[in-house]
Structures are given as structure tokens and as C-alpha cells.
Coordinates of C-alpha atoms in Angstrom, one line a residue:
X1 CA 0.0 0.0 0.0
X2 CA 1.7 3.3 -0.5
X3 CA 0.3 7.0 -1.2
X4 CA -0.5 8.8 -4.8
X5 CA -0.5 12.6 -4.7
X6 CA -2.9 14.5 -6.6
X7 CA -1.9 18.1 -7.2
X8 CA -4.8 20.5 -8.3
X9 CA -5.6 24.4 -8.1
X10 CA -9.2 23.2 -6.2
X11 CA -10.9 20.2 -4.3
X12 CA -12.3 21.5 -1.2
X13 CA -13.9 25.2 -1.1
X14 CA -10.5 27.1 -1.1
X15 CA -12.7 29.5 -2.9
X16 CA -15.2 30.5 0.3
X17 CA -12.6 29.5 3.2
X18 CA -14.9 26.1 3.9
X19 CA -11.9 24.4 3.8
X20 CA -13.3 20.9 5.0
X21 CA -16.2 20.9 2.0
X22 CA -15.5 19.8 -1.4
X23 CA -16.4 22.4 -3.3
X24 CA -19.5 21.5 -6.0
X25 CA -17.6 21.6 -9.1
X26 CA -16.9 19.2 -12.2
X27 CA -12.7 19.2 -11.1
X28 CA -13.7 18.6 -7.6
X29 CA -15.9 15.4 -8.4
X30 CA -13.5 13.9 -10.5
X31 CA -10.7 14.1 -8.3
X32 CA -12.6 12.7 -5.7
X33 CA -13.8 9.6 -7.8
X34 CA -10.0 9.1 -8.6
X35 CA -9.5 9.3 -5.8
X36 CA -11.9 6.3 -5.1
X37 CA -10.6 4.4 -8.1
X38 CA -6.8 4.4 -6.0
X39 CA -8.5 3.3 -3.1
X40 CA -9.9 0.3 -4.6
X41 CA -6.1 -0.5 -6.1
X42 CA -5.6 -0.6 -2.2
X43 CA -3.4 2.5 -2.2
X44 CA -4.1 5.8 -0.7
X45 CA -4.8 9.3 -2.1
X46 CA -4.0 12.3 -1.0
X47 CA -4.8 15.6 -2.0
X48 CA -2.5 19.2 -2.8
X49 CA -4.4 22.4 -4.0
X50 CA -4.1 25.7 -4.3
X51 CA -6.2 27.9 -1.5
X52 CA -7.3 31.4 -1.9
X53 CA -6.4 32.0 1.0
X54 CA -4.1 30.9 4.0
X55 CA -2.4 27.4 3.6
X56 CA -4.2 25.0 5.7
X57 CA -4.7 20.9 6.2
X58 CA -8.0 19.1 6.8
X59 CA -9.0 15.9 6.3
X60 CA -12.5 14.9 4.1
X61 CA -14.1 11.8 2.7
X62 CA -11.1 10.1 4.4
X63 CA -8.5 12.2 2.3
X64 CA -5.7 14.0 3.6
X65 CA -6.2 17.9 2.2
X66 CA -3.5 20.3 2.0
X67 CA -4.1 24.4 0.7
X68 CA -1.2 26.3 0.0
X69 CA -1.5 30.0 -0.4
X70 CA -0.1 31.4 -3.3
X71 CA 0.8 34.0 -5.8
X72 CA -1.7 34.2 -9.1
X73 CA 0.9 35.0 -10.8
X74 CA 3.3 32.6 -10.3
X75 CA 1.1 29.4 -10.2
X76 CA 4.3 26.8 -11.4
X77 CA 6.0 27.8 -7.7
X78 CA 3.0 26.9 -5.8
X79 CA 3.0 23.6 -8.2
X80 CA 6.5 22.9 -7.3
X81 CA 6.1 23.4 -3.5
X82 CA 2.9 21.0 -3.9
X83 CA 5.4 18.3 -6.0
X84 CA 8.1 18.5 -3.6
X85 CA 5.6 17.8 -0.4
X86 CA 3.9 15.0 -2.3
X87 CA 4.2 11.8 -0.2
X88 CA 3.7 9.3 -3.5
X89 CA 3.5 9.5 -7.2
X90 CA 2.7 12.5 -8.6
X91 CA -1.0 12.9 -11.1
X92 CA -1.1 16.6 -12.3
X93 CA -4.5 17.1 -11.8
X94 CA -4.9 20.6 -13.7
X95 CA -3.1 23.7 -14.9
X96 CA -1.8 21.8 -17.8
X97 CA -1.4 24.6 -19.5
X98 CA 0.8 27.0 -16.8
X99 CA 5.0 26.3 -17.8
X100 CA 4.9 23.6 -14.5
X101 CA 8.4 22.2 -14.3
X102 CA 6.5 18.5 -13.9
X103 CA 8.5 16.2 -11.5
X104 CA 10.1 13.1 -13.5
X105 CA 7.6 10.3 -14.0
X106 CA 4.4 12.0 -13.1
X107 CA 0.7 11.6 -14.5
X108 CA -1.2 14.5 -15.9
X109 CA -5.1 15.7 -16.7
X110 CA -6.5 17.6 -19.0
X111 CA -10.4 18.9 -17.8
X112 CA -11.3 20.5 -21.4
X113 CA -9.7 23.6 -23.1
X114 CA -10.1 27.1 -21.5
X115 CA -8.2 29.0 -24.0
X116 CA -10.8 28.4 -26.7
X117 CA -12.2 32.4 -26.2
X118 CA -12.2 33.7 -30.0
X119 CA -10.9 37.3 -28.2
X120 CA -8.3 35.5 -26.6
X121 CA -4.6 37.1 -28.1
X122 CA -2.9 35.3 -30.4
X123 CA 0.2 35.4 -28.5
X124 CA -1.7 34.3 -25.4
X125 CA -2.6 31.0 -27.4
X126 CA 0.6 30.6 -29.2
X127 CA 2.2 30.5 -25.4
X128 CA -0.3 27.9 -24.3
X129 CA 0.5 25.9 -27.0
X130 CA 4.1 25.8 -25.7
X131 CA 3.0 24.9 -21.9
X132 CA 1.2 22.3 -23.4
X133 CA 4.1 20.9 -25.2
X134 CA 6.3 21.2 -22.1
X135 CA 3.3 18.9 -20.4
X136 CA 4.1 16.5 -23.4
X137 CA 7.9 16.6 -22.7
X138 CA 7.4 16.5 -18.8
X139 CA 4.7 13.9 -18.3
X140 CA 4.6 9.9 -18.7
X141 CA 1.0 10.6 -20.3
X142 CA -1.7 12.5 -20.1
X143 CA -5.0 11.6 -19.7
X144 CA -8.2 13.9 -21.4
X145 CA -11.4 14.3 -21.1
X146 CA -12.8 14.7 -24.7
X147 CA -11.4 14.6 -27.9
X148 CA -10.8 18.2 -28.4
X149 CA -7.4 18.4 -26.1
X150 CA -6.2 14.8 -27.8
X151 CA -6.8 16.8 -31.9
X152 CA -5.1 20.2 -29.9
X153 CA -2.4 17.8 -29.1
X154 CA -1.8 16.2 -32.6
X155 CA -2.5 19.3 -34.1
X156 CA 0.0 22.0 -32.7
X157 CA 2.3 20.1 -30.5
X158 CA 5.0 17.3 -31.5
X159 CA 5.2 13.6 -29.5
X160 CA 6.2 10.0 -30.5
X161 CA 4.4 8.3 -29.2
X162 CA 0.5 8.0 -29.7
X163 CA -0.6 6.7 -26.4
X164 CA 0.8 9.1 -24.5
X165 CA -2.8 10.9 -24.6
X166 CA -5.3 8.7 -23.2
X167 CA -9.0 9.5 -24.3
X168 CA -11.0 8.8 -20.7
X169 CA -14.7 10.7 -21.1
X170 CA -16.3 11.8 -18.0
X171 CA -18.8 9.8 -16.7
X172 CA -22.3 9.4 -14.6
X173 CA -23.8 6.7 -12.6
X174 CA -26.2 5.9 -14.6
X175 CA -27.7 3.2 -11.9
X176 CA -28.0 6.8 -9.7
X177 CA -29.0 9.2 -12.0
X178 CA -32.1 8.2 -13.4
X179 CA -35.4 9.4 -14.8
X180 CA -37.3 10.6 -12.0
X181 CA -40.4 8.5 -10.7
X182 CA -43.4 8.0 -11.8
X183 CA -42.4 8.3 -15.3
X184 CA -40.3 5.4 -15.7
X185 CA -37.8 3.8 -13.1
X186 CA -36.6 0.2 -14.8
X187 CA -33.9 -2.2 -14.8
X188 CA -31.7 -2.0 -17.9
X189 CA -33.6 -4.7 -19.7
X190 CA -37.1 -3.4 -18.9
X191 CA -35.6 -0.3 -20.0
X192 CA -34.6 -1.6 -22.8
X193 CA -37.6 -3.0 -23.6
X194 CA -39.5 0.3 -23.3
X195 CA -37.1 2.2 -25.3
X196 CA -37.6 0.0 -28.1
X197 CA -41.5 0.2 -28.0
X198 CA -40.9 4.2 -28.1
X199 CA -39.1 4.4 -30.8
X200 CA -41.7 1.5 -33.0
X201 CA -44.3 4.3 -32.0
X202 CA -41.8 7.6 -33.1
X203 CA -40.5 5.6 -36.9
X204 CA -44.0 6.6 -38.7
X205 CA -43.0 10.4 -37.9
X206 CA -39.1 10.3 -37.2
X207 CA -38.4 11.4 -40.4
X208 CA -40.7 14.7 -40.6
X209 CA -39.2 15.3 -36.3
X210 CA -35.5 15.2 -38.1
X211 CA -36.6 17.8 -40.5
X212 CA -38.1 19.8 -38.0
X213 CA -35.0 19.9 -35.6
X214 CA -32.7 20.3 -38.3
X215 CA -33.6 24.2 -38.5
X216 CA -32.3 24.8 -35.1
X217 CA -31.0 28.2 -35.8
X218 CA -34.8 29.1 -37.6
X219 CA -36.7 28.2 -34.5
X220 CA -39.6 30.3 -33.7
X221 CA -41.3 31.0 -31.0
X222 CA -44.5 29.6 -32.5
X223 CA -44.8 26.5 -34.7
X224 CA -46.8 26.6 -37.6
X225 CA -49.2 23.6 -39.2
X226 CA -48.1 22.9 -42.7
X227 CA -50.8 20.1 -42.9
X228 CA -49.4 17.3 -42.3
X229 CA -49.8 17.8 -38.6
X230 CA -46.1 18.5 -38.1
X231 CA -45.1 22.1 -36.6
X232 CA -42.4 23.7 -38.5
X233 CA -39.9 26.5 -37.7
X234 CA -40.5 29.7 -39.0
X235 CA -36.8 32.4 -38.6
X236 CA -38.7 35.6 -39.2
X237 CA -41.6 35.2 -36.3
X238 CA -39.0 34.6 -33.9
X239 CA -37.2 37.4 -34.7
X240 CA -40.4 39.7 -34.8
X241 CA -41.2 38.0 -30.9
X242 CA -37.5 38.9 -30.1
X243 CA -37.6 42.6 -31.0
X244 CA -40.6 42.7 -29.2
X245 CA -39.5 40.9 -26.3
X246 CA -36.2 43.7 -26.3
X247 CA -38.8 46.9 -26.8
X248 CA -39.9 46.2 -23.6
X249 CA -36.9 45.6 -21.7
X250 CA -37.7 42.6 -19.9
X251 CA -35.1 43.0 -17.6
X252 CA -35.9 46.4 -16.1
X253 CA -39.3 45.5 -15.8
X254 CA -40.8 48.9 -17.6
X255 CA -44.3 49.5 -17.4
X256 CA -46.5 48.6 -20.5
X257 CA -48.0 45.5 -21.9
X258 CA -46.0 42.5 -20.5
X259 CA -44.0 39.9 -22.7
X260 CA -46.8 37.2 -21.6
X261 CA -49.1 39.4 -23.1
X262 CA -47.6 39.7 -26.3
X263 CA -46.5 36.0 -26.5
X264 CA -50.4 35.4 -26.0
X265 CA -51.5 37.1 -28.6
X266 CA -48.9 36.0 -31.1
X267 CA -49.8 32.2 -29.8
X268 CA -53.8 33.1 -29.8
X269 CA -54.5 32.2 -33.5
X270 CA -53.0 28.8 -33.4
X271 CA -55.8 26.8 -31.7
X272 CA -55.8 24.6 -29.2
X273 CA -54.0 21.3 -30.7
X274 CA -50.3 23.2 -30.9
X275 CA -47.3 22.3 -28.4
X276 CA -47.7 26.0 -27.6
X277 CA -51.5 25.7 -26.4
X278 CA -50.7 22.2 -24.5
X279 CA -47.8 23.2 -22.3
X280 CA -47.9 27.3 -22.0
X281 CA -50.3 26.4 -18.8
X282 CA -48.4 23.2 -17.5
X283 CA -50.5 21.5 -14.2
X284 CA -47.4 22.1 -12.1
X285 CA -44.8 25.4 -13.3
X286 CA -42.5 24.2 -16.4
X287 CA -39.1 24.2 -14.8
X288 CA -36.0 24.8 -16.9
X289 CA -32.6 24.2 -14.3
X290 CA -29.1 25.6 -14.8
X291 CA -26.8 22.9 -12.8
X292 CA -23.7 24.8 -13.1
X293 CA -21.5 26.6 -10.8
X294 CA -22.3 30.5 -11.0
X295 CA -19.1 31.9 -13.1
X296 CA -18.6 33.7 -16.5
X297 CA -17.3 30.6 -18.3
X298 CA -20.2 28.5 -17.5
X299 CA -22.6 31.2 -19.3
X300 CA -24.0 33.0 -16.5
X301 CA -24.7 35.4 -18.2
X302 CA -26.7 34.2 -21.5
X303 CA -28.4 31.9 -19.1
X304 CA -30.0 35.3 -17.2
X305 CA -30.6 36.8 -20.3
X306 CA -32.6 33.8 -21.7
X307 CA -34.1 33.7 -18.1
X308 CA -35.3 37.5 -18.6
X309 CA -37.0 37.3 -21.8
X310 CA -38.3 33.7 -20.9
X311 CA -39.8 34.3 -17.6
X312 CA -42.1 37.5 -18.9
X313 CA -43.2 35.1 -21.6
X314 CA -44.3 32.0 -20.4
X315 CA -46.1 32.5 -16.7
X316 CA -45.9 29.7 -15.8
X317 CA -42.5 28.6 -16.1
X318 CA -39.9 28.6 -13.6
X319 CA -36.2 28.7 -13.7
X320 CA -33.3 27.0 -11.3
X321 CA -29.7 27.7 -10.7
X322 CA -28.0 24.6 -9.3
X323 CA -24.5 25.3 -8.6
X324 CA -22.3 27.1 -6.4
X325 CA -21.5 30.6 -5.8
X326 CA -18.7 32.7 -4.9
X327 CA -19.9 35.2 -2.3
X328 CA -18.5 38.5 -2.7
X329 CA -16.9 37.9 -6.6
X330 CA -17.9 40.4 -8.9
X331 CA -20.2 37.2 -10.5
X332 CA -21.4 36.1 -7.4
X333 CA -22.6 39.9 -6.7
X334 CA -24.5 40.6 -9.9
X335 CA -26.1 37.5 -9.8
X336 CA -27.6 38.5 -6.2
X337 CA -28.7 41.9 -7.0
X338 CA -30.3 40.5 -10.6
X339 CA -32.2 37.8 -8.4
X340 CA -32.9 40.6 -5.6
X341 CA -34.3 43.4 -7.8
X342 CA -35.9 41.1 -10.7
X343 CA -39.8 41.4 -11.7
X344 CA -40.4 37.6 -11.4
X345 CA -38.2 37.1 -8.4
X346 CA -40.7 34.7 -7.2
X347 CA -39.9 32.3 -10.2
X348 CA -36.3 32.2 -10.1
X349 CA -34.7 29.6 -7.7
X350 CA -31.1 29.4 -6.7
X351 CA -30.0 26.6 -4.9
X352 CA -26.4 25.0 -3.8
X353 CA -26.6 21.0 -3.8
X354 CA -24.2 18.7 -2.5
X355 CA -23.0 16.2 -4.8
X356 CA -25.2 13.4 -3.9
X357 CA -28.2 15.6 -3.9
X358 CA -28.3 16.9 -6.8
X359 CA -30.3 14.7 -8.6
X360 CA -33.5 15.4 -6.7
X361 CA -32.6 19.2 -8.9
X362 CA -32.9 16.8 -11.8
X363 CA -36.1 15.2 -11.0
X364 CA -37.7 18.5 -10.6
X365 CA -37.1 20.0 -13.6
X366 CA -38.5 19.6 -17.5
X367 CA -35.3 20.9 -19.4
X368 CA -31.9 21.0 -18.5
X369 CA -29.3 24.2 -19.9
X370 CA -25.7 23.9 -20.5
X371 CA -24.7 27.2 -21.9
X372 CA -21.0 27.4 -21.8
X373 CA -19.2 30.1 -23.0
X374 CA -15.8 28.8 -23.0
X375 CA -13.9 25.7 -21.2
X376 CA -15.5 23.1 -21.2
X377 CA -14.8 19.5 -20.9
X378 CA -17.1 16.2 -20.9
X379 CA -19.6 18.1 -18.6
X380 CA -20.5 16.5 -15.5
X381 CA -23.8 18.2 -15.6
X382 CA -24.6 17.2 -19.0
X383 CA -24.3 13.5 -18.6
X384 CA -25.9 13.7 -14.9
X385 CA -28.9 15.7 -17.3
X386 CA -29.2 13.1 -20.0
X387 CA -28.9 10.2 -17.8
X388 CA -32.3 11.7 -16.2
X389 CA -33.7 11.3 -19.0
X390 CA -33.9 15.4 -19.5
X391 CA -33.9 17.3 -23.0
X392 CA -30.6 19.2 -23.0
X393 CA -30.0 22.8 -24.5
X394 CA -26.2 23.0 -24.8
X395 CA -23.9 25.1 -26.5
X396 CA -21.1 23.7 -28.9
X397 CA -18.5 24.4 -27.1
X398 CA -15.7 21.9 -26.0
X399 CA -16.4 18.1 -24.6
X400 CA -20.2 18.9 -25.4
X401 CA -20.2 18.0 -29.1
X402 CA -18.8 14.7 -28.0
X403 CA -21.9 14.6 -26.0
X404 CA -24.6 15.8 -27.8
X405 CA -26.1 15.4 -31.2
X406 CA -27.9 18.0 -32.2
X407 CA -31.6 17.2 -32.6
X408 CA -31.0 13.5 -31.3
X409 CA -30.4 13.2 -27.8
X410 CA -30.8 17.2 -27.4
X411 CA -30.1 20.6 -28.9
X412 CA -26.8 22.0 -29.5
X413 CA -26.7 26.0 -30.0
X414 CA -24.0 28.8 -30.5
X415 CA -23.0 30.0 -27.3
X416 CA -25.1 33.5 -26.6
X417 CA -28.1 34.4 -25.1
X418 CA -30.3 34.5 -28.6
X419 CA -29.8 31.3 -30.0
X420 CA -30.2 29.7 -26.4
X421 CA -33.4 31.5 -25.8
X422 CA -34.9 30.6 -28.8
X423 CA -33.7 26.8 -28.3
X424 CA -35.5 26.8 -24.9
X425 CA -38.6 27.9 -26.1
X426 CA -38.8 25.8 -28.8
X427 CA -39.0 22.8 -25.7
X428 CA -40.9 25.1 -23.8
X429 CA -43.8 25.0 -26.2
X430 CA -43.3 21.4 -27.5
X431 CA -43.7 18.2 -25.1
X432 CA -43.3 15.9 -27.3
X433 CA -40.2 16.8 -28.6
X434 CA -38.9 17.1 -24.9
X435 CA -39.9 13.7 -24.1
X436 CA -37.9 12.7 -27.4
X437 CA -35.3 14.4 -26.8
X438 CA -34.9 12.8 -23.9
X439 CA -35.4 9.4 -24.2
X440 CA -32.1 9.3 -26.3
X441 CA -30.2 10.8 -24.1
X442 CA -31.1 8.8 -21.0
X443 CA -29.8 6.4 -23.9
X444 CA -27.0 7.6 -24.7
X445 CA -26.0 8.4 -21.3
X446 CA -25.9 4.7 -20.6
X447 CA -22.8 4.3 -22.8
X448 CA -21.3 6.7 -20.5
X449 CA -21.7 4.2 -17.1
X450 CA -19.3 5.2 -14.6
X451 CA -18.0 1.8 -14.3
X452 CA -16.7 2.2 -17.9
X453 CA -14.6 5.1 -16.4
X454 CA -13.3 3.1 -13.4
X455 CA -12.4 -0.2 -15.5
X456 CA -10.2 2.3 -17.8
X457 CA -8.7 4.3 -15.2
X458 CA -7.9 1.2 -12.4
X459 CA -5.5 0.1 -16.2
X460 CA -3.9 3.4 -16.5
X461 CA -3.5 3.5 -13.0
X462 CA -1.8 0.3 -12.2
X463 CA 0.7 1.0 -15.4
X464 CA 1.3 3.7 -14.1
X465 CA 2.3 3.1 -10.3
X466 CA 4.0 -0.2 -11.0
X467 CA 6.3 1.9 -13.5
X468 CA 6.6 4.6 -10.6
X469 CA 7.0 2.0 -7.9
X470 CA 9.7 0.1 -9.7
X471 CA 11.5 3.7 -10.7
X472 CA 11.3 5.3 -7.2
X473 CA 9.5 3.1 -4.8
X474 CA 6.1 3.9 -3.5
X475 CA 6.3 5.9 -0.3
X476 CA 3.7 4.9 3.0

């Protein structure tokens, strides 16, 4: 038995001095199911991260923690300082792409790019492309979370030998996260069973659906009969709803005829057979949940402005942040005020879960929102979403076009507030289509088992330490 060191900039809440707490992040949950996966190879982990504030030492789900404070400007020291107080075998558990001077024979991880901003300089990229290449040079192998950092690899870095980046997707517990009751809770062969009865029934009209969803970026806000009892998309009607929606600046809250209003009117003509007429005034509130962590990168920001417009539209929809917040960041701030001061305050919930919680979030809600803006991996959220058998609105950014196939097992849309509002009320209006949508992703989910994950980490892992052990000897 001997000790393997992970090194990271966060695993426990360095962020809001709750040292003892893992913090609720994508990073944070995977460390700690590595760190599960080296238990079960009957070593044990321990953890080194960066703290926001003072250095300090706790110990949580049986892991020895240890914060060291640091200078943002020179995180490579505070890695070295971390490397040289490692007890074990090193696994580079982010900042891949800081110039880390990586301690011989160590393991790295790549989370998903977060220099993919368009505005980003040039020279600012061109420099990560060198950090990455010292990673190459520095590391035994690397292991990444979707496909994008493996092509980034190939494409503007140099290595011989192909292995060296290991494809290992994120994963969920599918056995966990599951469709909430009463709609369906099965075994996999009754679910099997089922899933092949739905899509018998959806084959006489699958073709006209695919047509339908393939004009993601002309959906309107209403759908309009073309006869064959299909609703189409129609570009210029959401466009008209969208000026109108802005004339009245939602946000503010300005007197005049409210957006419901105007979104009735515009729906009032269609009758009472369209997805718009059947799901504008749900039995229980239509609830859309963002399950991400508060914070620019994970679209914040689109995600309120979609919330604005959305909320004055539909009255009977309500909308959830899941995720953690920084108290006192300049995010963390205008998300309270905007929540504080907003017309439909009473619609808007914001909630932190812990990790094993989360799914009753999940179970509560009718569509699901991933709008990141930039870095982005194989999202935590997004599988934990589809596995629940939710329709997905995601943005094509990073790990999530691994994910996500636009129109299948969800919706994917160009990160920004206009194409994601008018993705979300395209489900809003249409229950069919959400219940399609996701089917095939609870589907697709399932090739995503967590115990996929393990089986192909416990094999990188036991290369790995043997070579380590055999090199250095494995420390107790």
C-alpha cells in the first residue's frame, strides 16, 4: 500500500474559506472519484491544492487535504512546492497549461480547453501551445477528457508516441442518475424494452421530427401547421417576438403591456391542438434548471438573459440555478442583485446541492441548460442531465459536441443568449419533442456508465504506479 499525490488548483472550497467541504464543481468530483478508483487499487490518495487563502490541512471523505496559499501570478511555484511535499506518485490534476516544471515520471489531466475564447490574443494561445508541449515533454501521459485536447495535441504540438494521450470521457452513474419517478424507473432490460416500443411508435413520424430539428437556428417561437400535422420552424416570427421581447426591456421591468401578453396574442390564433397551447399552462410550473456553478465561463450570463426574456413570456414557467457561488466575486454579486431586484423574483430559484443531492434538482425540472461560453470538458452536468432522461439545451462548445447530437439526444446552439433563448422555447412550447429528446439521451447516457470510467482508469493507474514503484519506490 503506499500514497499517490494529486496536485490541483481546487478540491475542497478554497474559494469560500470552507476548507473541510469539497467544493461542488466538475474538477472537484472527479478528483474525488479518482480518488476512489486508487482506493480500490488498495493505495491511498491524497490531495494538494491551491487555496485562496491561507495554507491549511483538513482531512475529508477520508482524504488528507492540504491548501497552499499562493501568488496568481506565479502558479508553477506553488506547483513545485505541492510536488516537492507529495508523499507518492505524482498525477497533475490541472493547470496543464501553466509552464509547471512536472516532477520526472508524473501523470497528468487535461479537464477541457479554457483557452478556446475567440478574443483571446494570439500570443496568449501561441504560449499555451508551448505549456502544453512542455506537459508533453514532462509527463509519462496525459490523460483527457474529450477529444478536443487529444486533436489540440496532434495538431500544434509534437510527441512520438501515440498513447501518450489517453481518451477517458467523463462519466455518470447511470444506476443513480435516473429518470425521475413515476415516469419510468426500470432495470436496464425493462428499459430496454421500453425504449424500443418508443421508438416503434416515433418511426411513422421520425423522419418529418429530423426535418423539423434540423432548422435549429430558424426556430420560432410559434410553430406553424403545414398540414401534415407536423409544426415547422419559422426564422422571421422569432425574430419579430424577439424585437418585441427587447422593446420592452424585460429585464428592467418597464411598465407597458407585459412579454406574456404579447407572447399570447402572437400564440392566440394557433388553436388549441399546438405544443404552444398544451404546455404554456403546464398542471405544475415548467421548470428549466441551470446545474452549473455560478461563473462567467459556464454562461451565466446568456443563461440570465434567456431567463429575462423567458420568464415574462411564459407565466408559468420557472427557472433554477443549481450550482455554487462565490460570495463576494464580482459574478457572485450581480447574480444576487439581478435575483434581488428582478420582476419575477418569485420564479427564479437558486439553490447550492451537494453532490449526492443533486439529482432530486434533476427530477424537478423539465429541461436542462448547459450554456457554456468557453472551457469546457465532458460536462459533468450534461451527462448527470441526460442520464435523467432530460432534453438538453447545450452550447457547442468543448467536450459537449462529443456529448450531444444536435436534434437526437438534445439541442446543440452557438454560445449566446439568442440562439439559447430561442432553443429553450422551442422545448418550452413542444412536449413531445422534450420527451424525445430525452429518451435518447437517458440512452446515450448509458454508454457513459461510470464503471466504464473506473475499468479504464484502475488500467492506467496500475501501469502507471508499478512503472513509478519500480523507478522510485512507492512511499507509506
Amino acid at each position: 500500500m503506499g500514497v499517490v499525490s494529486i496536485l490541483t488548483h481546487s478540491f475542497t472550497d478554497g474559494y469560500n474559506r470552507e476548507f473541510s467541504r469539497v467544493f461542488g464543481g466538475g474538477l472537484e468530483r472527479y478528483v474525488l472519484d479518482l480518488c476512489s478508483v486508487i482506493r480500490g487499487l488498495g493505495h491511498i490518495p491524497e490531495v494538494h491544492q491551491l487555496s485562496y487563502f491561507e495554507a491549511f490541512q483538513t482531512r475529508t471523505e477520508q482524504i488528507d487535504v492540504y491548501g497552499y496559499a499562493y501568488d496568481m501570478n506565479d502558479v508553477p511555484e506553488a506547483f513545485a512546492r505541492m510536488a516537492a511535499a507529495a508523499r507518492g506518485p505524482v498525477i497533475y490534476a490541472s493547470c496543464l497549461w501553466q509552464p509547471i516544471a512536472y516532477k520526472p515520471g508524473s501523470l497528468g489531466i487535461c479537464h477541457g480547453i479554457n483557452w478556446d475564447r475567440p478574443a483571446l490574443p494570439l500570443e496568449t494561445k501561441q504560449q499555451v501551445s508551448e505549456h502544453i508541449q512542455l506537459a508533453l515533454d514532462g509527463l509519462v501521459r496525459i490523460v483527457s477528457v474529450d477529444s478536443h485536447f487529444q486533436t489540440f495535441c496532434r495538431a500544434a504540438c509534437t510527441f512520438v508516441d501515440a498513447s501518450q494521450v489517453v481518451l477517458i470521457p467523463n462519466a455518470v452513474d447511470t444506476s443513480y442518475f435516473t429518470p425521475a419517478p413515476p415516469r419510468r424507473t426500470f432495470e436496464h432490460e425493462q428499459e430496454e424494452e421500453w425504449l424500443a416500443a418508443w421508438k416503434k411508435d416515433l418511426a411513422g413520424h421520425e423522419d418529418h421530427a429530423e426535418a423539423a430539428i434540423s432548422g435549429l437556428n430558424a426556430t420560432s417561437v410559434r410553430g406553424r401547421n403545414d398540414g401534415d400535422g407536423m409544426v415547422r420552424a419559422n426564422r422571421s416570427e422569432v425574430t419579430v417576438i424577439a424585437e418585441e421581447l427587447d422593446s420592452r426591456d424585460i429585464r428592467q421591468g418597464h411598465t407597458g403591456r407585459q412579454p406574456n401578453e404579447l407572447m399570447g396574442e402572437h400564440l392566440k390564433d394557433q388553436g388549441d391542438d399546438t405544443p404552444a397551447a398544451n404546455n404554456v399552462n403546464p398542471s405544475r410550473p415548467l421548470r428549466i434548471l441551470y446545474p452549473r456553478r455560478i461563473s462567467m465561463e459556464r454562461g451565466i450570463i446568456p443563461m440570465m438573459l434567456a431567463a429575462d426574456r423567458l420568464l415574462g413570456a411564459f407565466p408559468d414557467l420557472e427557472v433554477e440555478f443549481a450550482g455554487e457561488l462565490v460570495e463576494g466575486s464580482t459574478v457572485g454579486r450581480s447574480f444576487r442583485y439581478w435575483h434581488r431586484t428582478h420582476p419575477h423574483a418569485d420564479r427564479i430559484i437558486q439553490r447550492t446541492y451537494d453532490f449526492r443531492d443533486i439529482r432530486d434538482a434533476y427530477h424537478q425540472a423539465d429541461i436542462a441548460v448547459i450554456p457554456t461560453v468557453f472551457s469546457e470538458g465532458t460536462s459533468y452536468a450534461c451527462l448527470e442531465a441526460m442520464s435523467c432522461g432530460l432534453p438538453v439545451v447545450a452550447s457547442n462548445v468543448g467536450g459537449l459536441n462529443d456529448l450531444i447530437q444536435d436534434g437526437f439526444n438534445g439541442l446543440l446552439v452557438p454560445p449566446g443568449e439568442e440562439a439559447l433563448t430561442a432553443a429553450l422555447v422551442r422545448l418550452v412550447q413542444d412536449k413531445a419533442e422534450r420527451e424525445r429528446l430525452g429518451i435518447y439521451a437517458r440512452e446515450t447516457a448509458l454508454s457513459y456508465d461510470i464503471s466504464h470510467w473506473r475499468r479504464r482508469w484502475s488500467t492506467v493507474l496500475e501501469s502507471f504506479l508499478t512503472e513509478a514503484g519500480l523507478k522510485e519506490g512507492i512511499r507509506g
